Coordinates of C-alpha atoms in Angstrom, one line a residue:
M24 CA 19.4 -27.9 37.7
K25 CA 16.8 -28.4 34.7
R26 CA 15.7 -25.4 33.3
P27 CA 12.0 -24.4 33.0
T28 CA 10.4 -24.2 29.4
A29 CA 7.7 -22.1 28.3
Q30 CA 4.3 -23.5 28.6
A31 CA 2.2 -23.2 25.4
I32 CA -1.1 -21.3 26.4
P33 CA -4.4 -21.0 24.4
S34 CA -4.6 -18.6 21.5
Y35 CA -6.8 -15.4 22.1
L36 CA -8.9 -13.6 19.7
G37 CA -6.8 -11.2 17.8
Y38 CA -3.3 -12.6 18.9
A39 CA -1.1 -14.2 16.3
S40 CA 0.9 -16.4 18.4
P41 CA -0.5 -19.1 20.6
N42 CA 2.8 -19.3 22.6
L43 CA 2.7 -16.2 24.7
N44 CA 5.3 -16.4 27.4
P45 CA 3.6 -17.5 30.7
Q46 CA 5.4 -15.2 32.8
F47 CA 3.3 -12.1 31.2
P48 CA -0.4 -13.5 31.1
F49 CA -1.4 -10.1 31.0
V50 CA -0.3 -10.0 27.3
A51 CA -3.2 -12.0 26.3
T52 CA -5.8 -9.3 27.7
L53 CA -4.2 -6.7 25.5
E54 CA -6.2 -7.9 22.2
L55 CA -3.2 -7.6 19.9
P56 CA -3.7 -7.5 16.3
D57 CA -3.0 -10.6 14.4
L58 CA 0.7 -10.5 13.4
N59 CA -0.1 -12.7 10.3
R60 CA -2.1 -9.4 8.8
L61 CA 0.4 -7.1 9.7
T62 CA 3.1 -9.1 8.3
N63 CA 1.4 -10.4 5.1
D64 CA 3.7 -9.9 1.8
P65 CA 1.7 -9.5 -1.4
I66 CA 4.7 -10.3 -3.7
A67 CA 5.0 -13.6 -5.7
Y68 CA 8.5 -14.2 -5.3
A69 CA 10.6 -16.3 -8.1
P70 CA 13.7 -18.0 -7.2
W71 CA 15.7 -16.5 -10.0
W72 CA 15.3 -12.9 -9.0
R73 CA 18.4 -10.9 -8.1
A74 CA 19.1 -9.8 -4.4
I75 CA 18.3 -6.4 -3.5
P76 CA 21.8 -4.6 -2.7
H77 CA 22.6 -4.2 0.6
K78 CA 23.6 -0.6 0.7
L79 CA 21.0 1.7 -0.6
S80 CA 20.7 5.3 -0.7
S81 CA 18.5 6.4 2.1
D82 CA 16.6 9.4 0.1
I83 CA 14.2 6.8 -1.0
P84 CA 10.7 8.6 -1.6
K85 CA 8.0 8.1 0.7
F86 CA 4.2 8.1 0.1
N87 CA 1.7 8.6 3.0
G88 CA -1.5 9.2 1.1
N89 CA -2.1 12.8 2.0
P90 CA -4.3 15.1 0.2
D91 CA -1.1 17.1 -1.3
E92 CA 0.7 13.9 -2.4
D93 CA 0.2 13.3 -6.0
P94 CA 0.4 9.1 -6.7
S95 CA 1.5 9.7 -10.4
N96 CA 4.5 12.0 -9.2
H97 CA 5.4 9.3 -6.5
V98 CA 5.7 6.7 -9.1
M99 CA 7.7 8.8 -11.3
T100 CA 9.9 9.8 -8.4
F101 CA 10.5 6.4 -7.5
H102 CA 11.3 5.3 -11.0
L103 CA 13.8 8.2 -11.3
W104 CA 15.5 7.2 -7.7
C105 CA 15.8 3.4 -9.2
S106 CA 17.4 4.5 -12.2
S107 CA 20.0 7.1 -10.4
N108 CA 21.0 4.1 -8.0
T109 CA 21.3 1.6 -11.2
L110 CA 18.2 -0.1 -9.9
N111 CA 16.6 -1.3 -13.0
D112 CA 15.8 -4.8 -12.4
D113 CA 12.0 -5.0 -12.2
S114 CA 11.7 -7.6 -9.5
I115 CA 14.1 -5.2 -7.6
R116 CA 11.9 -2.2 -8.2
L117 CA 8.9 -4.5 -7.1
R118 CA 10.3 -5.1 -3.9
L119 CA 11.7 -2.0 -3.2
F120 CA 8.4 -0.2 -3.9
R121 CA 6.6 -1.1 -0.7
R122 CA 9.5 0.6 1.3
T123 CA 8.0 3.6 -0.1
L124 CA 4.8 3.4 1.4
T125 CA 4.0 4.6 4.9
G126 CA 0.9 5.0 7.3
L127 CA -2.3 4.1 5.8
V128 CA -1.0 3.3 2.5
A129 CA 1.3 0.9 3.9
K130 CA -2.0 -0.8 5.5
W131 CA -3.6 -0.8 2.1
Y132 CA -0.9 -2.5 0.9
I133 CA -0.8 -5.3 3.2
K134 CA -4.3 -6.1 2.7
F135 CA -3.8 -7.7 -0.9
P136 CA -3.5 -11.6 -0.8
R137 CA -0.2 -13.1 -0.8
A138 CA 1.5 -13.5 -4.3
S139 CA -0.9 -10.8 -5.6
F140 CA 2.1 -8.9 -7.4
D141 CA 4.8 -10.7 -9.7
N142 CA 6.1 -7.5 -11.5
F143 CA 6.4 -3.7 -10.7
S144 CA 4.1 -2.5 -13.6
T145 CA 1.1 -4.6 -12.1
L146 CA 1.9 -3.1 -8.4
A147 CA 2.1 0.5 -9.9
T148 CA -1.0 0.3 -12.0
T149 CA -3.0 -1.0 -9.0
F150 CA -1.3 1.9 -6.8
L151 CA -2.3 4.5 -9.3
T152 CA -5.9 3.1 -9.9
H153 CA -6.4 3.3 -6.1
F154 CA -4.9 6.5 -5.3
E155 CA -5.5 8.6 -8.0
L156 CA -9.1 9.1 -7.4
P157 CA -10.6 11.4 -7.0
I158 CA -9.0 12.8 -10.2
R159 CA -7.2 16.2 -9.7
Y160 CA -7.8 19.0 -12.2
E161 CA -4.9 21.4 -12.7
M162 CA -7.5 24.1 -14.1
G163 CA -9.2 25.1 -11.0
T164 CA -12.1 27.1 -11.1
E165 CA -11.7 28.0 -15.0
L166 CA -13.6 24.7 -15.9
L167 CA -16.6 25.4 -13.6
T168 CA -17.1 28.8 -14.8
S169 CA -17.0 27.8 -18.3
L170 CA -20.0 25.5 -18.2
K171 CA -23.3 27.3 -18.8
Q172 CA -26.8 26.0 -18.7
T173 CA -28.6 26.5 -22.2
T174 CA -32.4 27.2 -22.5
A175 CA -32.8 24.4 -25.2
I176 CA -33.3 21.8 -22.4
H177 CA -35.2 22.2 -19.6
I178 CA -34.8 20.2 -16.2
S179 CA -38.4 19.0 -16.1
D180 CA -37.4 17.0 -19.5
H181 CA -35.4 14.7 -17.4
I182 CA -37.6 14.0 -14.4
H183 CA -40.0 11.2 -15.3
E184 CA -43.2 10.7 -13.3
W185 CA -43.7 7.1 -12.3

């Protein structure tokens, strides 16, 4: 008996694969996201990079981008975690850092074009530049209460009539 083969059906907007299973035509109506975008890899791989060890500690730090999370502390904690697990190779750190990103931060990461990063420093700088804003001040309200307006310059000096 000849086994039936899956027939290719046309690609649907928002769906990554044109080879949907014909037994489930309703899948085409679900408007699933483009898997190519969701599985993008912004790392520029080099053939001489060392392999990532298979057995890693499961306590790798995570960053979700919540207001109470400090991006600088995350990079420092990740660096310390790598050092304590003797993961000192830059290419391994580069590839492991994405495992720390969750939620919207992971979506931010996969939006970069393919091969955007070839070293950890570039990725960490890009991460910090994006997530450090707005700048957090440890001083609190002391900074605001120390500011005083003087009578030397009036606000009308800064308003120009056109």
